[in-house]
Short mmCIF file of C-alpha atoms (C1' of nucleotides) and ligand atoms in Angstrom, two decimals:
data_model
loop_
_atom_site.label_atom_id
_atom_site.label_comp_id
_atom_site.label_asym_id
_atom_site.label_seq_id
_atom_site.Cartn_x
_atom_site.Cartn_y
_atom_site.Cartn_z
CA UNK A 1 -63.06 -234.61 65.75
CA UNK A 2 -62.39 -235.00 62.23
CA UNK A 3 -58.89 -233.00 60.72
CA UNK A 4 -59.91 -230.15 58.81
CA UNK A 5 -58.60 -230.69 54.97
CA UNK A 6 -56.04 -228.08 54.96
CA UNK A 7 -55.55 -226.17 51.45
CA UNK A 8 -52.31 -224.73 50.23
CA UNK A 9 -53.34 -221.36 51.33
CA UNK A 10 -53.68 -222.28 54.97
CA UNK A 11 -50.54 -224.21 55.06
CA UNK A 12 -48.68 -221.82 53.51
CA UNK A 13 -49.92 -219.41 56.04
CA UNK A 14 -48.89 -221.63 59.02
CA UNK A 15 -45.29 -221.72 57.23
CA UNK A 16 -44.84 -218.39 56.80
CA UNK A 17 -46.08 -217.87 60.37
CA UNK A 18 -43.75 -220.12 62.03
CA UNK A 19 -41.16 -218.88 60.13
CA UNK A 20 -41.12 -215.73 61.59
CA UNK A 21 -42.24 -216.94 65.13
CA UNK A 22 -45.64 -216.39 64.72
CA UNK A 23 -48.68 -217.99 66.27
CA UNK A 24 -50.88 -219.94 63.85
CA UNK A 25 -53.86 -218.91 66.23
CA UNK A 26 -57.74 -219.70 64.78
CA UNK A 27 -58.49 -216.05 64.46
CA UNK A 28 -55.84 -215.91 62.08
CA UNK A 29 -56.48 -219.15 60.20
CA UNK A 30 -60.13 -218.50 60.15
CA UNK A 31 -59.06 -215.02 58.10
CA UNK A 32 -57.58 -217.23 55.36
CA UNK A 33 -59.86 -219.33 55.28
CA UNK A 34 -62.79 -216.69 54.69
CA UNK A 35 -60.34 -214.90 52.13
CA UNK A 36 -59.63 -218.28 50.13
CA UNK A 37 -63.49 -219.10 50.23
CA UNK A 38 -64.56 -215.92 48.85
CA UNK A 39 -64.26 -215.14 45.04
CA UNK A 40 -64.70 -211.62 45.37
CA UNK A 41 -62.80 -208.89 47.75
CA UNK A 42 -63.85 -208.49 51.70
CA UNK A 43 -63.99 -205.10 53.70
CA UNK A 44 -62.50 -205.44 56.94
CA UNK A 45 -66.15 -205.42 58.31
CA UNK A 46 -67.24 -208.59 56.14
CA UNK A 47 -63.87 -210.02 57.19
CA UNK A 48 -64.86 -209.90 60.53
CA UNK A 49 -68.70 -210.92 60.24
CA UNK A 50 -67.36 -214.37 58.03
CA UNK A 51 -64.73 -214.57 61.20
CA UNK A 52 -67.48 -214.20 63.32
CA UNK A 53 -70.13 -216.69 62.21
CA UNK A 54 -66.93 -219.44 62.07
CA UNK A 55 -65.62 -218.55 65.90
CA UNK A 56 -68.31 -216.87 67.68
CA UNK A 57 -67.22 -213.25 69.07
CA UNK A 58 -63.89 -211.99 67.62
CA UNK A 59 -62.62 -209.11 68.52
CA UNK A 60 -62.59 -206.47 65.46
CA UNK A 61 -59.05 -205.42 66.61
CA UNK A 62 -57.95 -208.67 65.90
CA UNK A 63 -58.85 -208.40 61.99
CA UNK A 64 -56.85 -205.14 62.30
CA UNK A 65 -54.02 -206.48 63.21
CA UNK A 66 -54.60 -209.85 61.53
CA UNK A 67 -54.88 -208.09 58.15
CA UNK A 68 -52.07 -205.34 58.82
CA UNK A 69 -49.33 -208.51 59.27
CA UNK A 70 -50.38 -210.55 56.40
CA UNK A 71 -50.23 -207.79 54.27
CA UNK A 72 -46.73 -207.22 55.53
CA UNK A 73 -45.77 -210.43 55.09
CA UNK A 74 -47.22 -210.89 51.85
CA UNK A 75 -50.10 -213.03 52.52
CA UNK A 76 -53.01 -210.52 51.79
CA UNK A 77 -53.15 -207.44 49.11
CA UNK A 78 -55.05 -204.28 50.45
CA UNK A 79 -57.04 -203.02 47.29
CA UNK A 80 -58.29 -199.72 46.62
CA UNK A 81 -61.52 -198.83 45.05
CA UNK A 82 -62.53 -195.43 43.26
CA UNK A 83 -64.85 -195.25 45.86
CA UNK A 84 -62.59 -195.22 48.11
CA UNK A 85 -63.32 -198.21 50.15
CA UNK A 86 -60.84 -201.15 51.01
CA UNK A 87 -60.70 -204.63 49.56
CA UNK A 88 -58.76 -207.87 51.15
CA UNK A 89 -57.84 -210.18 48.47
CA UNK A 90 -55.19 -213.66 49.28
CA UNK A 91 -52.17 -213.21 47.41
CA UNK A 92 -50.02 -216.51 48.41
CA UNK A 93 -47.48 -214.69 48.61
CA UNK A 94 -46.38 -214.57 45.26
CA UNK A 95 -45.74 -211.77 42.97
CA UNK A 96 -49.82 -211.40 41.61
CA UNK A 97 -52.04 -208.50 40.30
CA UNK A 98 -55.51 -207.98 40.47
CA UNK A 99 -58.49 -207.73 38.19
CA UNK A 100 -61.22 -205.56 40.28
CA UNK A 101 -65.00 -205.61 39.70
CA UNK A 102 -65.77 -201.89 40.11
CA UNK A 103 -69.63 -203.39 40.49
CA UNK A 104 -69.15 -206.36 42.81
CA UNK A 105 -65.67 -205.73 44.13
CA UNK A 106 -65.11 -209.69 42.55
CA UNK A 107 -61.33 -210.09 42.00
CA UNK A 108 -58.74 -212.18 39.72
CA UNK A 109 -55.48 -212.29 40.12
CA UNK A 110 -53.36 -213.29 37.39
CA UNK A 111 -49.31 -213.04 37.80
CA UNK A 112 -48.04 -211.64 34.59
CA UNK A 113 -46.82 -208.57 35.06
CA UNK A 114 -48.48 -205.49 33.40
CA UNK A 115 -45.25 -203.64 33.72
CA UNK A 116 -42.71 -206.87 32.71
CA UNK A 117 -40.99 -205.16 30.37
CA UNK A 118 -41.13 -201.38 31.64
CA UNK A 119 -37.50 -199.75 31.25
CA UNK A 120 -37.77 -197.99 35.05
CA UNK A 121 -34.92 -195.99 34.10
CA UNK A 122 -36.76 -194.04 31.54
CA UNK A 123 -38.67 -192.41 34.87
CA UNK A 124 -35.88 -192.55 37.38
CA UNK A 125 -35.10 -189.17 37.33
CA UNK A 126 -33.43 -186.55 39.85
CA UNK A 127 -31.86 -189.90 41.36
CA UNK A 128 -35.10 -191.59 42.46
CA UNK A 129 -35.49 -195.23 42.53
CA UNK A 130 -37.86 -197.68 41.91
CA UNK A 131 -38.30 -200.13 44.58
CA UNK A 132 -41.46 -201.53 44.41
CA UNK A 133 -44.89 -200.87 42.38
CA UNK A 134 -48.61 -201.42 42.83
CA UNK A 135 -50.79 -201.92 39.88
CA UNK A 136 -54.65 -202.68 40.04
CA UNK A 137 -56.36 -203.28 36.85
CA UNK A 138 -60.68 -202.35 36.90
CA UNK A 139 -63.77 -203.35 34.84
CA UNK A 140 -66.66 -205.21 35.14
CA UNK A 141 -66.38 -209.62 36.08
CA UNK A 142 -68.29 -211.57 33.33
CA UNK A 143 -71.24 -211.50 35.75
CA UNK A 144 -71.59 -207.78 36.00
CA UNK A 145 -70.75 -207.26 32.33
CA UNK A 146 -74.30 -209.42 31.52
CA UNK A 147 -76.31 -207.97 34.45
CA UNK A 148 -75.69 -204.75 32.58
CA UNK B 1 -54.85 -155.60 43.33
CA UNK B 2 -52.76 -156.92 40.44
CA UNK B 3 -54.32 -160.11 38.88
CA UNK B 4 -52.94 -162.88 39.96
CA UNK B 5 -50.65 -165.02 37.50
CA UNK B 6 -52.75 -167.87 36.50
CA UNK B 7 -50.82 -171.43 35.63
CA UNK B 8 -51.59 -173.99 32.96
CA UNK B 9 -53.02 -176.00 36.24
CA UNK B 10 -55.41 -173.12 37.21
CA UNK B 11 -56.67 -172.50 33.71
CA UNK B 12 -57.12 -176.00 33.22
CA UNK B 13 -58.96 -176.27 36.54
CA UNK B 14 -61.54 -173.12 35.92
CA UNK B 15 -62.02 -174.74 32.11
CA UNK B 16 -62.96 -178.14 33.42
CA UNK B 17 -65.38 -176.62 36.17
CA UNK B 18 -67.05 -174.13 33.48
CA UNK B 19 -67.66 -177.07 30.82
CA UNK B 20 -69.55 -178.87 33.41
CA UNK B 21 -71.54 -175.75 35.07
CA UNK B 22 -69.74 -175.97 38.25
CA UNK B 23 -68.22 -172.58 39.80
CA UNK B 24 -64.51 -171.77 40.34
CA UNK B 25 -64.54 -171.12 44.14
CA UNK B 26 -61.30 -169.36 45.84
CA UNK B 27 -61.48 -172.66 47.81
CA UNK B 28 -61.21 -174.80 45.17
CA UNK B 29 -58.51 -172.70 42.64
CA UNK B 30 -56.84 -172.22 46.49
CA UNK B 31 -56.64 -176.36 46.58
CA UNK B 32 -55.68 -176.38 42.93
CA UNK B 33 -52.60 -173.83 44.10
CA UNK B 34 -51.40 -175.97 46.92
CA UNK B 35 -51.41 -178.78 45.24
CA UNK B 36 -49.94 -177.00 42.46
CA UNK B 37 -46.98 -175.44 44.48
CA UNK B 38 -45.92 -178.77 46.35
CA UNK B 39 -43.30 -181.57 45.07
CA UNK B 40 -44.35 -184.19 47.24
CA UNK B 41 -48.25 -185.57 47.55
CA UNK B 42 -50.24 -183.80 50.29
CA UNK B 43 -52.57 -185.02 53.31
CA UNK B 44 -56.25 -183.93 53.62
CA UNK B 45 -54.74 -182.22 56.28
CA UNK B 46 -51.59 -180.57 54.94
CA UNK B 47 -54.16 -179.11 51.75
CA UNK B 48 -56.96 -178.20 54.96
CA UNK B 49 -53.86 -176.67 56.47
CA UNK B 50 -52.59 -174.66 53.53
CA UNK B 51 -55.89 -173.33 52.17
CA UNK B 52 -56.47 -171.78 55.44
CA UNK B 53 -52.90 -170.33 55.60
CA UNK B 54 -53.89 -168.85 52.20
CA UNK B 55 -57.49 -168.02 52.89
CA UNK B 56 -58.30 -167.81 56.48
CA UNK B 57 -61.05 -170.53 57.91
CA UNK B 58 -61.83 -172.75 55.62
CA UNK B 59 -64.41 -176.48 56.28
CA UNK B 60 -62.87 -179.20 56.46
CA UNK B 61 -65.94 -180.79 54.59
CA UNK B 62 -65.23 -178.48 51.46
CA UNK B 63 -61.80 -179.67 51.47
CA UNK B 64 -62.99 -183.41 51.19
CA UNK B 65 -65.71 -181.92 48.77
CA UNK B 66 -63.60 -180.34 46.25
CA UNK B 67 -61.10 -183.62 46.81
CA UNK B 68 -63.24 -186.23 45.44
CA UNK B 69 -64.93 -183.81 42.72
CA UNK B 70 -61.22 -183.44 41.42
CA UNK B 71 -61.00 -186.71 41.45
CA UNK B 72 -63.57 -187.59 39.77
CA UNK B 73 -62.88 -184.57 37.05
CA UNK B 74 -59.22 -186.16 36.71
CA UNK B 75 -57.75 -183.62 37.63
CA UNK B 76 -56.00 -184.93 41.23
CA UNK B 77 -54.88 -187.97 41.48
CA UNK B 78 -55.45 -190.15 44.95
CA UNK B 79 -51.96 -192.09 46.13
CA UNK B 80 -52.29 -194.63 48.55
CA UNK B 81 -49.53 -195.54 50.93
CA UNK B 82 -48.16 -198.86 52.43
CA UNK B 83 -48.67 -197.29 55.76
CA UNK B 84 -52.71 -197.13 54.84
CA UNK B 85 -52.31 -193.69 54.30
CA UNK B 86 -53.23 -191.23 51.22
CA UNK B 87 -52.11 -188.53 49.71
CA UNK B 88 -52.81 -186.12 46.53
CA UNK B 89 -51.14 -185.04 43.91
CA UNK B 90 -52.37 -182.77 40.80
CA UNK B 91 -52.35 -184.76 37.51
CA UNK B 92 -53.62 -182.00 34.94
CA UNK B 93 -56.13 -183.96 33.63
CA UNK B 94 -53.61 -186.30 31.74
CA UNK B 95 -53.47 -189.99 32.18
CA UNK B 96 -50.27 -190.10 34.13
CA UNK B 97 -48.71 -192.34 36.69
CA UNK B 98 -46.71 -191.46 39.84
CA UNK B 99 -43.72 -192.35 41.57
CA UNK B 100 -43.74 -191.66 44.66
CA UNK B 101 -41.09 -191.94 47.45
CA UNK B 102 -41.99 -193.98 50.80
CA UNK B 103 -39.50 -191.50 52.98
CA UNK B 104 -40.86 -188.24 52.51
CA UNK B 105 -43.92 -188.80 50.13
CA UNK B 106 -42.35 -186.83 47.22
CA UNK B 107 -44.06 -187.06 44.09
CA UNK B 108 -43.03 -187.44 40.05
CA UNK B 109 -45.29 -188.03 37.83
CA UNK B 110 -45.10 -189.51 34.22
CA UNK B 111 -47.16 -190.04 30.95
CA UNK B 112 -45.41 -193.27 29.94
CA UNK B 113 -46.90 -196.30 30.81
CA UNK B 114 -45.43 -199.13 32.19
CA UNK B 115 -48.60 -201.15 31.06
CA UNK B 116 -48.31 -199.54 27.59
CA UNK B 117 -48.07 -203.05 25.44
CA UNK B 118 -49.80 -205.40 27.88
CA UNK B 119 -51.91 -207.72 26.54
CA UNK B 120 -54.75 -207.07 28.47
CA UNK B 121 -56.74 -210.12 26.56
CA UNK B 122 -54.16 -212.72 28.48
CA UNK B 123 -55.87 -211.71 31.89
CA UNK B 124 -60.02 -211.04 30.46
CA UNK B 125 -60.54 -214.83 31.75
CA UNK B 126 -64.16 -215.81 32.37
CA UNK B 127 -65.66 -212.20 30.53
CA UNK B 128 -64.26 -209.77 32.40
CA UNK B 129 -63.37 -206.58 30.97
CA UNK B 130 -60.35 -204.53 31.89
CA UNK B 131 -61.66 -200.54 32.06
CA UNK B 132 -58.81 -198.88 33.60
CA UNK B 133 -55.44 -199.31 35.84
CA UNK B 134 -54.19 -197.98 38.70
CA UNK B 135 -50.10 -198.00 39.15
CA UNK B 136 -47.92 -196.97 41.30
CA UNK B 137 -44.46 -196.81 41.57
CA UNK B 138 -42.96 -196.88 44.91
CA UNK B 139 -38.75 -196.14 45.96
CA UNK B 140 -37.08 -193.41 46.91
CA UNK B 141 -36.21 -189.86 45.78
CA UNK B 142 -32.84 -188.42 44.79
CA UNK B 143 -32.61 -186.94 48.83
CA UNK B 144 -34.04 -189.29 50.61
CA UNK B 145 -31.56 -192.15 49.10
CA UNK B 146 -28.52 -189.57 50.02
CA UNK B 147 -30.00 -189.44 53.57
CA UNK B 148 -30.34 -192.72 53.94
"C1'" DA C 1 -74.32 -152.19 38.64
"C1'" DA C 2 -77.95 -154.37 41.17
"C1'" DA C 3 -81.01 -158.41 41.30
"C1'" DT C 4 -81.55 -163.27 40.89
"C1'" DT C 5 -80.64 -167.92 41.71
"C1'" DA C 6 -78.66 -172.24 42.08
"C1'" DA C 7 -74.32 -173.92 43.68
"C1'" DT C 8 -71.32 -173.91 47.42
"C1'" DT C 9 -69.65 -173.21 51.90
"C1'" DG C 10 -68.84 -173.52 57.12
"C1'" DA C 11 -69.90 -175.27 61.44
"C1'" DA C 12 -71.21 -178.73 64.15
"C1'" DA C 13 -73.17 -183.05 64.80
"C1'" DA C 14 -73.24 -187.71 63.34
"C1'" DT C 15 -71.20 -191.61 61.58
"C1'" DT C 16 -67.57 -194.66 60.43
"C1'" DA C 17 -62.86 -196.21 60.61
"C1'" DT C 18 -58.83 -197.24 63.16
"C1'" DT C 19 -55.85 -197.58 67.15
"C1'" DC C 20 -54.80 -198.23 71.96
"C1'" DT C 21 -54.78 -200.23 76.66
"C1'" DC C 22 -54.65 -203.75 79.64
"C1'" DA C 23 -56.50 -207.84 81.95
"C1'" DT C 24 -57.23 -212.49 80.33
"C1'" DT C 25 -56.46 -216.33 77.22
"C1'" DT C 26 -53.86 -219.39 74.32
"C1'" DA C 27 -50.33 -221.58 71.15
"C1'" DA C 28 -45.94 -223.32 71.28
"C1'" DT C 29 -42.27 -225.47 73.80
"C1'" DA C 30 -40.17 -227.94 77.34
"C1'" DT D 1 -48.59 -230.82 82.33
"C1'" DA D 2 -46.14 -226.46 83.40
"C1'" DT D 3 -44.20 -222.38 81.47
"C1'" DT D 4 -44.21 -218.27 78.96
"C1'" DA D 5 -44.32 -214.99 75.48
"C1'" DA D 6 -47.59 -213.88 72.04
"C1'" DA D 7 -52.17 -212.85 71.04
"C1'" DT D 8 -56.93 -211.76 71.99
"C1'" DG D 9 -61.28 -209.18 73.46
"C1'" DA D 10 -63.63 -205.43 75.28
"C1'" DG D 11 -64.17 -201.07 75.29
"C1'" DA D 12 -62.26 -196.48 75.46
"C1'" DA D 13 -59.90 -193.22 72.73
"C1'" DT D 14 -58.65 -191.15 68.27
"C1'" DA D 15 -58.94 -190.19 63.71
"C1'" DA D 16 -61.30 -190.02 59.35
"C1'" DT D 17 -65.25 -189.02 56.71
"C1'" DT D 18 -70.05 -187.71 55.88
"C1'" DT D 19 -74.28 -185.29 56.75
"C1'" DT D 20 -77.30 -181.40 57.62
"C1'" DC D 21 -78.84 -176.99 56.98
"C1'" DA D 22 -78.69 -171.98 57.38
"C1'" DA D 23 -75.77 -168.46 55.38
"C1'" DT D 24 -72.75 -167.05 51.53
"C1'" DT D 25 -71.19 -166.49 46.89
"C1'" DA D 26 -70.17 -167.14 41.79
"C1'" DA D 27 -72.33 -166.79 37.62
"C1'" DT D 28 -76.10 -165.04 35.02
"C1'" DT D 29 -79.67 -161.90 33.98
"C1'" DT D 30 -81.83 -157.57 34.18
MN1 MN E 1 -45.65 -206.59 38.82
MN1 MN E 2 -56.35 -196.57 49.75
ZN1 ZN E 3 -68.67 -208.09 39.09
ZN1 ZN E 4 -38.08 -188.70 49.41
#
DNA sequence: AAATTAATTGAAAATTATTCTCATTTAATA
DNA sequence: TATTAAATGAGAATAATTTTCAATTAATTT
């Protein structure tokens, strides 16, 4: 059987997943793989159908937990959409935002940081600290912007 | 019965509903209130729980009725949670952003904006349009960082 | 103040989302 | 190839959210 071409994202994953004693099983892989294919967000539910149609039966618990520890460890950012659904998006691990299509849920992530240069301490008030922030950016992909 | 004392929040609510022909319900003013009254972001549940303490039985449906109308209205705001979870917090109608602390779920809000002079053209690659954001900051408060 | 009426509610069922359990399988290592 | 701890799948169990529809109520009109 021929070596499947491995991309960054999959080795990375495989790194990362060593690293911290992880198996590298083909549910897992098969996850990034359907993330890095896809140019727009997945639910949980098209996660699992795209597993699906690559493996044969997976069990939807799997994607569960599957998505749950890559977003922990970085490797996948859970989105949020005014309609209250769930996106999956690949994040390599690095420090990226995301662009959402509120039409087609497509996604862009881009690494500058929106809030680079915010002075935190202006807000830190009553002794609260900043640790950590999540910022999401909406509108419509080039696509959807036309079709309208 | 002496009139109850009605807050800037309240007010604001019942003006909001009247411009757009919907009615000021004790259940919703009674959501408004909770809201209102608590420093940290509340559950579906915890708001289900104290509109009933404050009105007797109340659905469960209106709650998530009156929930994603405020939304919508802009006048709660929907905080999501690295744990998956969500909570709400009142935002007056004002395009604020919250803080919010991990330990206990306590909420500050503020009107500056750490994306105030981002240069939203760098990231509109390929036609897409920025609408709106959605941040997030996440630490802890003043007691939780003492209790830690 | 009563009548009117469209909006809203409550209750329960229905649906959807998520987690749990545990017997079986599998990736990693020796 | 044998070993073993980690991971999976199936389905049950929970939790979250939405739907339906008869009864109630806020706002408006007599
Ligand atoms: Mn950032
Ligand atoms: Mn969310
Ligand atoms: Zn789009
Ligand atoms: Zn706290």
């Amino acid at each position: 059987m021929m070596k499947d071409f491995e991309c960054t994202q999959e080795s990375y994953t495989k790194e990362v997943l060593r690293e911290k004693g992880l198996k590298s099983t083909t549910q897992r892989l098969a996850v990034v793989h359907i993330l890095h294919m896809s140019e727009k967000s997945l639910s949980i539910g098209e996660i699992h159908g795209g597993v699906k149609d690559m493996l044969g039966n997976t069990g939807l618990a799997t994607i569960y937990r599957t998505l749950e520890m890559f977003e922990d460890l970085g490797i996948v950012k859970r989105l949020h959409f005014p309609d209250g659904g769930h996106g999956y998006a690949f994040s390599q691990g690095e420090h990226v935002h995301h662009m959402v299509c509120v039409d087609c849920r497509g996604v862009f992530d881009f690494s500058e940081c929106p809030a680079e240069n915010f002075d935190y301490a202006s807000v830190e008030k009553q002794g609260f600290r900043v640790k950590d922030h999540f910022i999401q950016l909406f509108g419509q992909c080039g696509k959807c912007v036309e079709a309208a």
